[in-house]
mmCIF file of N, CA and C in Angstrom:
data_model
loop_
_atom_site.group_PDB
_atom_site.id
_atom_site.type_symbol
_atom_site.label_atom_id
_atom_site.label_comp_id
_atom_site.label_asym_id
_atom_site.label_seq_id
_atom_site.Cartn_x
_atom_site.Cartn_y
_atom_site.Cartn_z
ATOM 1 N N MET A 1 103.994 84.863 99.717
ATOM 2 C CA MET A 1 103.354 86.028 99.148
ATOM 3 C C MET A 1 102.965 86.942 100.296
ATOM 4 N N GLN A 2 103.272 88.202 100.148
ATOM 5 C CA GLN A 2 102.915 89.180 101.178
ATOM 6 C C GLN A 2 101.615 89.852 100.779
ATOM 7 N N GLU A 3 100.660 89.893 101.701
ATOM 8 C CA GLU A 3 99.386 90.535 101.433
ATOM 9 C C GLU A 3 99.385 91.940 102.006
ATOM 10 N N PHE A 4 98.893 92.881 101.192
ATOM 11 C CA PHE A 4 98.783 94.266 101.624
ATOM 12 C C PHE A 4 97.322 94.599 101.831
ATOM 13 N N GLY A 5 97.091 95.508 102.764
ATOM 14 C CA GLY A 5 95.743 95.949 103.031
ATOM 15 C C GLY A 5 95.212 95.386 104.333
ATOM 16 N N LYS A 6 95.950 94.524 104.961
ATOM 17 C CA LYS A 6 95.570 94.009 106.268
ATOM 18 C C LYS A 6 96.363 94.787 107.310
ATOM 19 N N GLN A 7 95.763 95.055 108.451
ATOM 20 C CA GLN A 7 96.429 95.820 109.494
ATOM 21 C C GLN A 7 97.588 95.017 110.070
ATOM 22 N N ASP A 8 98.674 95.676 110.337
ATOM 23 C CA ASP A 8 99.854 95.067 110.952
ATOM 24 C C ASP A 8 100.071 95.771 112.281
ATOM 25 N N ALA A 9 100.111 95.007 113.352
ATOM 26 C CA ALA A 9 100.214 95.587 114.692
ATOM 27 C C ALA A 9 101.467 96.422 114.877
ATOM 28 N N GLY A 10 102.497 96.206 114.073
ATOM 29 C CA GLY A 10 103.739 96.944 114.233
ATOM 30 C C GLY A 10 103.764 98.274 113.500
ATOM 31 N N LEU A 11 102.709 98.618 112.794
ATOM 32 C CA LEU A 11 102.704 99.856 112.014
ATOM 33 C C LEU A 11 102.199 101.021 112.850
ATOM 34 N N ARG A 12 102.675 102.210 112.489
ATOM 35 C CA ARG A 12 102.224 103.425 113.156
ATOM 36 C C ARG A 12 100.746 103.646 112.861
ATOM 37 N N ARG A 13 100.034 104.217 113.778
ATOM 38 C CA ARG A 13 98.622 104.524 113.601
ATOM 39 C C ARG A 13 98.422 106.036 113.559
ATOM 40 N N GLY A 14 97.562 106.475 112.643
ATOM 41 C CA GLY A 14 97.148 107.862 112.624
ATOM 42 C C GLY A 14 98.047 108.807 111.850
ATOM 43 N N ALA A 15 99.285 108.451 111.593
ATOM 44 C CA ALA A 15 100.184 109.346 110.876
ATOM 45 C C ALA A 15 100.121 109.034 109.393
ATOM 46 N N VAL A 16 99.963 110.060 108.579
ATOM 47 C CA VAL A 16 99.896 109.858 107.141
ATOM 48 C C VAL A 16 101.260 110.056 106.520
ATOM 49 N N ASP A 17 101.925 111.136 106.852
ATOM 50 C CA ASP A 17 103.212 111.438 106.259
ATOM 51 C C ASP A 17 104.337 110.854 107.104
ATOM 52 N N LEU A 18 105.448 110.609 106.477
ATOM 53 C CA LEU A 18 106.593 110.086 107.203
ATOM 54 C C LEU A 18 107.152 111.160 108.123
ATOM 55 N N PRO A 19 107.703 110.771 109.259
ATOM 56 C CA PRO A 19 108.255 111.756 110.192
ATOM 57 C C PRO A 19 109.321 112.625 109.529
ATOM 58 N N GLY A 20 109.211 113.917 109.699
ATOM 59 C CA GLY A 20 110.203 114.843 109.154
ATOM 60 C C GLY A 20 110.033 115.124 107.668
ATOM 61 N N VAL A 21 109.039 114.495 107.033
ATOM 62 C CA VAL A 21 108.816 114.698 105.603
ATOM 63 C C VAL A 21 107.316 114.951 105.392
ATOM 64 N N PRO A 22 106.841 116.150 105.735
ATOM 65 C CA PRO A 22 105.405 116.405 105.717
ATOM 66 C C PRO A 22 104.765 116.323 104.334
ATOM 67 N N ALA A 23 105.508 116.535 103.271
ATOM 68 C CA ALA A 23 104.930 116.486 101.925
ATOM 69 C C ALA A 23 105.458 115.280 101.150
ATOM 70 N N PHE A 24 105.657 114.161 101.854
ATOM 71 C CA PHE A 24 106.144 112.943 101.217
ATOM 72 C C PHE A 24 105.212 112.542 100.087
ATOM 73 N N ARG A 25 105.785 112.296 98.920
ATOM 74 C CA ARG A 25 105.025 111.907 97.736
ATOM 75 C C ARG A 25 105.498 110.517 97.312
ATOM 76 N N PRO A 26 104.798 109.472 97.770
ATOM 77 C CA PRO A 26 105.250 108.118 97.467
ATOM 78 C C PRO A 26 105.231 107.828 95.974
ATOM 79 N N LYS A 27 106.233 107.088 95.526
ATOM 80 C CA LYS A 27 106.339 106.742 94.107
ATOM 81 C C LYS A 27 106.704 105.270 93.986
ATOM 82 N N GLN A 28 105.939 104.570 93.152
ATOM 83 C CA GLN A 28 106.205 103.164 92.888
ATOM 84 C C GLN A 28 107.569 102.991 92.243
ATOM 85 N N ARG A 29 108.239 101.910 92.563
ATOM 86 C CA ARG A 29 109.448 101.561 91.823
ATOM 87 C C ARG A 29 109.046 101.213 90.402
ATOM 88 N N ALA A 30 109.813 101.691 89.440
ATOM 89 C CA ALA A 30 109.476 101.489 88.028
ATOM 90 C C ALA A 30 109.728 100.067 87.555
ATOM 91 N N ASP A 31 110.535 99.305 88.272
ATOM 92 C CA ASP A 31 110.930 97.986 87.779
ATOM 93 C C ASP A 31 110.068 96.832 88.289
ATOM 94 N N VAL A 32 108.965 97.113 88.972
ATOM 95 C CA VAL A 32 108.076 96.034 89.405
ATOM 96 C C VAL A 32 106.977 95.842 88.367
ATOM 97 N N ARG A 33 106.478 94.636 88.286
ATOM 98 C CA ARG A 33 105.419 94.310 87.323
ATOM 99 C C ARG A 33 104.140 94.006 88.075
ATOM 100 N N THR A 34 102.999 94.387 87.485
ATOM 101 C CA THR A 34 101.711 94.169 88.135
ATOM 102 C C THR A 34 100.754 93.434 87.202
ATOM 103 N N ARG A 35 99.806 92.736 87.826
ATOM 104 C CA ARG A 35 98.778 92.031 87.070
ATOM 105 C C ARG A 35 97.589 91.823 87.999
ATOM 106 N N VAL A 36 96.386 91.910 87.454
ATOM 107 C CA VAL A 36 95.182 91.639 88.228
ATOM 108 C C VAL A 36 94.856 90.156 88.073
ATOM 109 N N VAL A 37 94.723 89.478 89.217
ATOM 110 C CA VAL A 37 94.393 88.052 89.244
ATOM 111 C C VAL A 37 93.197 87.869 90.171
ATOM 112 N N GLU A 38 92.102 87.379 89.624
ATOM 113 C CA GLU A 38 90.876 87.158 90.400
ATOM 114 C C GLU A 38 90.473 88.394 91.205
ATOM 115 N N GLY A 39 90.560 89.549 90.583
ATOM 116 C CA GLY A 39 90.113 90.788 91.195
ATOM 117 C C GLY A 39 91.085 91.454 92.141
ATOM 118 N N GLU A 40 92.241 90.846 92.387
ATOM 119 C CA GLU A 40 93.236 91.463 93.261
ATOM 120 C C GLU A 40 94.513 91.726 92.478
ATOM 121 N N LEU A 41 95.205 92.783 92.867
ATOM 122 C CA LEU A 41 96.445 93.146 92.196
ATOM 123 C C LEU A 41 97.596 92.313 92.750
ATOM 124 N N VAL A 42 98.379 91.765 91.836
ATOM 125 C CA VAL A 42 99.570 91.013 92.211
ATOM 126 C C VAL A 42 100.765 91.793 91.683
ATOM 127 N N VAL A 43 101.750 92.025 92.554
ATOM 128 C CA VAL A 43 102.939 92.788 92.195
ATOM 129 C C VAL A 43 104.142 91.851 92.265
ATOM 130 N N LEU A 44 104.859 91.741 91.150
ATOM 131 C CA LEU A 44 106.056 90.902 91.081
ATOM 132 C C LEU A 44 107.281 91.796 91.220
ATOM 133 N N ASP A 45 108.058 91.519 92.235
ATOM 134 C CA ASP A 45 109.287 92.263 92.505
ATOM 135 C C ASP A 45 110.461 91.312 92.270
ATOM 136 N N ARG A 46 110.967 91.306 91.062
ATOM 137 C CA ARG A 46 112.065 90.397 90.715
ATOM 138 C C ARG A 46 113.349 90.740 91.454
ATOM 139 N N ARG A 47 113.581 92.023 91.697
ATOM 140 C CA ARG A 47 114.805 92.432 92.385
ATOM 141 C C ARG A 47 114.892 91.809 93.773
ATOM 142 N N GLU A 48 113.778 91.822 94.496
ATOM 143 C CA GLU A 48 113.742 91.272 95.848
ATOM 144 C C GLU A 48 113.318 89.800 95.860
ATOM 145 N N GLY A 49 112.865 89.303 94.705
ATOM 146 C CA GLY A 49 112.422 87.916 94.614
ATOM 147 C C GLY A 49 111.121 87.664 95.358
ATOM 148 N N LEU A 50 110.196 88.637 95.322
ATOM 149 C CA LEU A 50 108.945 88.531 96.073
ATOM 150 C C LEU A 50 107.731 88.802 95.194
ATOM 151 N N VAL A 51 106.610 88.208 95.587
ATOM 152 C CA VAL A 51 105.319 88.481 94.974
ATOM 153 C C VAL A 51 104.418 89.020 96.081
ATOM 154 N N HIS A 52 103.704 90.105 95.792
ATOM 155 C CA HIS A 52 102.827 90.747 96.768
ATOM 156 C C HIS A 52 101.403 90.742 96.222
ATOM 157 N N GLN A 53 100.437 90.538 97.093
ATOM 158 C CA GLN A 53 99.032 90.560 96.724
ATOM 159 C C GLN A 53 98.356 91.715 97.440
ATOM 160 N N PHE A 54 97.649 92.567 96.688
ATOM 161 C CA PHE A 54 97.005 93.753 97.251
ATOM 162 C C PHE A 54 95.488 93.596 97.203
ATOM 163 N N ASN A 55 94.816 93.943 98.303
ATOM 164 C CA ASN A 55 93.354 93.993 98.259
ATOM 165 C C ASN A 55 92.931 95.286 97.550
ATOM 166 N N LYS A 56 91.606 95.537 97.467
ATOM 167 C CA LYS A 56 91.111 96.704 96.724
ATOM 168 C C LYS A 56 91.625 98.020 97.287
ATOM 169 N N THR A 57 91.648 98.140 98.599
ATOM 170 C CA THR A 57 92.098 99.387 99.221
ATOM 171 C C THR A 57 93.579 99.610 98.954
ATOM 172 N N ALA A 58 94.388 98.582 99.148
ATOM 173 C CA ALA A 58 95.831 98.708 98.905
ATOM 174 C C ALA A 58 96.102 98.999 97.430
ATOM 175 N N ASN A 59 95.332 98.394 96.531
ATOM 176 C CA ASN A 59 95.489 98.666 95.103
ATOM 177 C C ASN A 59 95.172 100.131 94.801
ATOM 178 N N PHE A 60 94.101 100.646 95.390
ATOM 179 C CA PHE A 60 93.725 102.052 95.201
ATOM 180 C C PHE A 60 94.875 102.962 95.619
ATOM 181 N N ILE A 61 95.448 102.674 96.771
ATOM 182 C CA ILE A 61 96.571 103.475 97.283
ATOM 183 C C ILE A 61 97.780 103.320 96.373
ATOM 184 N N TRP A 62 98.104 102.091 95.994
ATOM 185 C CA TRP A 62 99.251 101.808 95.120
ATOM 186 C C TRP A 62 99.150 102.594 93.812
ATOM 187 N N GLN A 63 97.966 102.612 93.206
ATOM 188 C CA GLN A 63 97.782 103.302 91.925
ATOM 189 C C GLN A 63 98.051 104.806 92.048
ATOM 190 N N ARG A 64 97.911 105.344 93.250
ATOM 191 C CA ARG A 64 98.131 106.776 93.457
ATOM 192 C C ARG A 64 99.532 107.097 93.982
ATOM 193 N N CYS A 65 100.349 106.097 94.121
ATOM 194 C CA CYS A 65 101.763 106.316 94.499
ATOM 195 C C CYS A 65 102.530 106.635 93.223
ATOM 196 N N ASN A 66 102.289 107.851 92.726
ATOM 197 C CA ASN A 66 102.797 108.263 91.420
ATOM 198 C C ASN A 66 103.899 109.320 91.508
ATOM 199 N N GLY A 67 104.295 109.676 92.704
ATOM 200 C CA GLY A 67 105.318 110.702 92.872
ATOM 201 C C GLY A 67 104.770 112.114 92.860
ATOM 202 N N SER A 68 103.493 112.265 92.514
ATOM 203 C CA SER A 68 102.864 113.585 92.490
ATOM 204 C C SER A 68 101.945 113.806 93.684
ATOM 205 N N ASP A 69 101.193 112.766 94.045
ATOM 206 C CA ASP A 69 100.235 112.886 95.144
ATOM 207 C C ASP A 69 100.909 112.681 96.493
ATOM 208 N N THR A 70 100.526 113.501 97.459
ATOM 209 C CA THR A 70 101.012 113.293 98.829
ATOM 210 C C THR A 70 100.136 112.227 99.485
ATOM 211 N N ALA A 71 100.583 111.755 100.631
ATOM 212 C CA ALA A 71 99.783 110.805 101.392
ATOM 213 C C ALA A 71 98.436 111.435 101.763
ATOM 214 N N GLU A 72 98.427 112.716 102.047
ATOM 215 C CA GLU A 72 97.170 113.405 102.369
ATOM 216 C C GLU A 72 96.243 113.434 101.157
ATOM 217 N N ASP A 73 96.788 113.687 99.957
ATOM 218 C CA ASP A 73 95.977 113.657 98.733
ATOM 219 C C ASP A 73 95.337 112.281 98.553
ATOM 220 N N ILE A 74 96.123 111.249 98.768
ATOM 221 C CA ILE A 74 95.638 109.875 98.608
ATOM 222 C C ILE A 74 94.545 109.593 99.642
ATOM 223 N N SER A 75 94.747 110.050 100.864
ATOM 224 C CA SER A 75 93.754 109.852 101.921
ATOM 225 C C SER A 75 92.427 110.493 101.551
ATOM 226 N N ARG A 76 92.473 111.711 101.067
ATOM 227 C CA ARG A 76 91.240 112.418 100.693
ATOM 228 C C ARG A 76 90.545 111.720 99.526
ATOM 229 N N ALA A 77 91.325 111.205 98.566
ATOM 230 C CA ALA A 77 90.746 110.508 97.415
ATOM 231 C C ALA A 77 90.096 109.185 97.820
ATOM 232 N N LEU A 78 90.551 108.588 98.893
ATOM 233 C CA LEU A 78 90.058 107.290 99.362
ATOM 234 C C LEU A 78 88.680 107.385 100.018
ATOM 235 N N CYS A 79 88.356 108.528 100.582
ATOM 236 C CA CYS A 79 87.136 108.681 101.392
ATOM 237 C C CYS A 79 85.851 108.323 100.652
ATOM 238 N N ALA A 80 85.576 108.951 99.544
ATOM 239 C CA ALA A 80 84.290 108.748 98.864
ATOM 240 C C ALA A 80 84.110 107.330 98.321
ATOM 241 N N PRO A 81 85.037 106.805 97.531
ATOM 242 C CA PRO A 81 84.788 105.477 96.956
ATOM 243 C C PRO A 81 84.719 104.354 97.989
ATOM 244 N N PHE A 82 85.370 104.521 99.125
ATOM 245 C CA PHE A 82 85.362 103.483 100.148
ATOM 246 C C PHE A 82 84.455 103.831 101.330
ATOM 247 N N GLU A 83 83.792 104.986 101.228
ATOM 248 C CA GLU A 83 82.836 105.440 102.243
ATOM 249 C C GLU A 83 83.423 105.379 103.651
ATOM 250 N N VAL A 84 84.572 106.048 103.811
ATOM 251 C CA VAL A 84 85.231 106.115 105.113
ATOM 252 C C VAL A 84 85.495 107.572 105.483
ATOM 253 N N GLU A 85 85.606 107.817 106.779
ATOM 254 C CA GLU A 85 85.950 109.143 107.281
ATOM 255 C C GLU A 85 87.421 109.433 106.980
ATOM 256 N N LEU A 86 87.773 110.708 106.945
ATOM 257 C CA LEU A 86 89.138 111.108 106.640
ATOM 258 C C LEU A 86 90.143 110.507 107.628
ATOM 259 N N THR A 87 89.821 110.482 108.899
ATOM 260 C CA THR A 87 90.778 109.946 109.873
ATOM 261 C C THR A 87 91.047 108.458 109.631
ATOM 262 N N THR A 88 90.027 107.717 109.242
ATOM 263 C CA THR A 88 90.203 106.298 108.915
ATOM 264 C C THR A 88 91.056 106.161 107.660
ATOM 265 N N ALA A 89 90.773 106.981 106.659
ATOM 266 C CA ALA A 89 91.551 106.944 105.419
ATOM 267 C C ALA A 89 93.013 107.287 105.691
ATOM 268 N N GLN A 90 93.252 108.293 106.511
ATOM 269 C CA GLN A 90 94.627 108.682 106.833
ATOM 270 C C GLN A 90 95.375 107.537 107.518
ATOM 271 N N ARG A 91 94.702 106.877 108.449
ATOM 272 C CA ARG A 91 95.330 105.754 109.147
ATOM 273 C C ARG A 91 95.664 104.621 108.172
ATOM 274 N N ASP A 92 94.699 104.288 107.313
ATOM 275 C CA ASP A 92 94.907 103.189 106.366
ATOM 276 C C ASP A 92 95.969 103.524 105.324
ATOM 277 N N VAL A 93 95.946 104.737 104.821
ATOM 278 C CA VAL A 93 96.956 105.156 103.836
ATOM 279 C C VAL A 93 98.338 105.162 104.482
ATOM 280 N N GLY A 94 98.437 105.716 105.669
ATOM 281 C CA GLY A 94 99.728 105.737 106.363
ATOM 282 C C GLY A 94 100.269 104.337 106.589
ATOM 283 N N ALA A 95 99.415 103.422 107.039
ATOM 284 C CA ALA A 95 99.846 102.039 107.292
ATOM 285 C C ALA A 95 100.253 101.348 106.002
ATOM 286 N N THR A 96 99.487 101.551 104.939
ATOM 287 C CA THR A 96 99.800 100.895 103.657
ATOM 288 C C THR A 96 101.084 101.451 103.065
ATOM 289 N N ILE A 97 101.264 102.755 103.102
ATOM 290 C CA ILE A 97 102.502 103.344 102.584
ATOM 291 C C ILE A 97 103.698 102.834 103.377
ATOM 292 N N GLU A 98 103.541 102.703 104.674
ATOM 293 C CA GLU A 98 104.630 102.173 105.496
ATOM 294 C C GLU A 98 104.935 100.721 105.099
ATOM 295 N N GLN A 99 103.900 99.917 104.852
ATOM 296 C CA GLN A 99 104.122 98.537 104.400
ATOM 297 C C GLN A 99 104.819 98.527 103.041
ATOM 298 N N LEU A 100 104.413 99.383 102.133
ATOM 299 C CA LEU A 100 105.033 99.458 100.805
ATOM 300 C C LEU A 100 106.497 99.877 100.923
ATOM 301 N N ARG A 101 106.753 100.821 101.816
ATOM 302 C CA ARG A 101 108.133 101.289 102.026
ATOM 303 C C ARG A 101 108.992 100.172 102.588
ATOM 304 N N ARG A 102 108.468 99.473 103.599
ATOM 305 C CA ARG A 102 109.227 98.365 104.203
ATOM 306 C C ARG A 102 109.480 97.226 103.225
ATOM 307 N N ALA A 103 108.547 97.039 102.293
ATOM 308 C CA ALA A 103 108.701 95.995 101.267
ATOM 309 C C ALA A 103 109.600 96.459 100.120
ATOM 310 N N LYS A 104 110.081 97.698 100.212
ATOM 311 C CA LYS A 104 110.963 98.291 99.198
ATOM 312 C C LYS A 104 110.295 98.404 97.825
ATOM 313 N N LEU A 105 108.985 98.682 97.837
ATOM 314 C CA LEU A 105 108.258 98.868 96.589
ATOM 315 C C LEU A 105 108.140 100.330 96.193
ATOM 316 N N LEU A 106 108.542 101.226 97.103
ATOM 317 C CA LEU A 106 108.512 102.675 96.809
ATOM 318 C C LEU A 106 109.937 103.174 96.641
#
């Protein structure tokens, strides 16, 4: 099971949008299934044969990967409920979106 929401040393820091795509609007793959188990979101990806577990922050970001919101929109929305500065939110959103992209969930 892959856990999301933990920092990965190999991820870019500080960048919210993907290089060369300043208005990237992440969108969840429609064919994955989700369920809340013991307060954490579990995502079943049958195509890749993987199960992913998301903490609260990663779940918040995942729910906003709707194809309409940019990474910057998601970062700004994260600030108040998680009581973090914008730069911290941008770093966390960028890292999580990169993890989601690498896991082929977007």
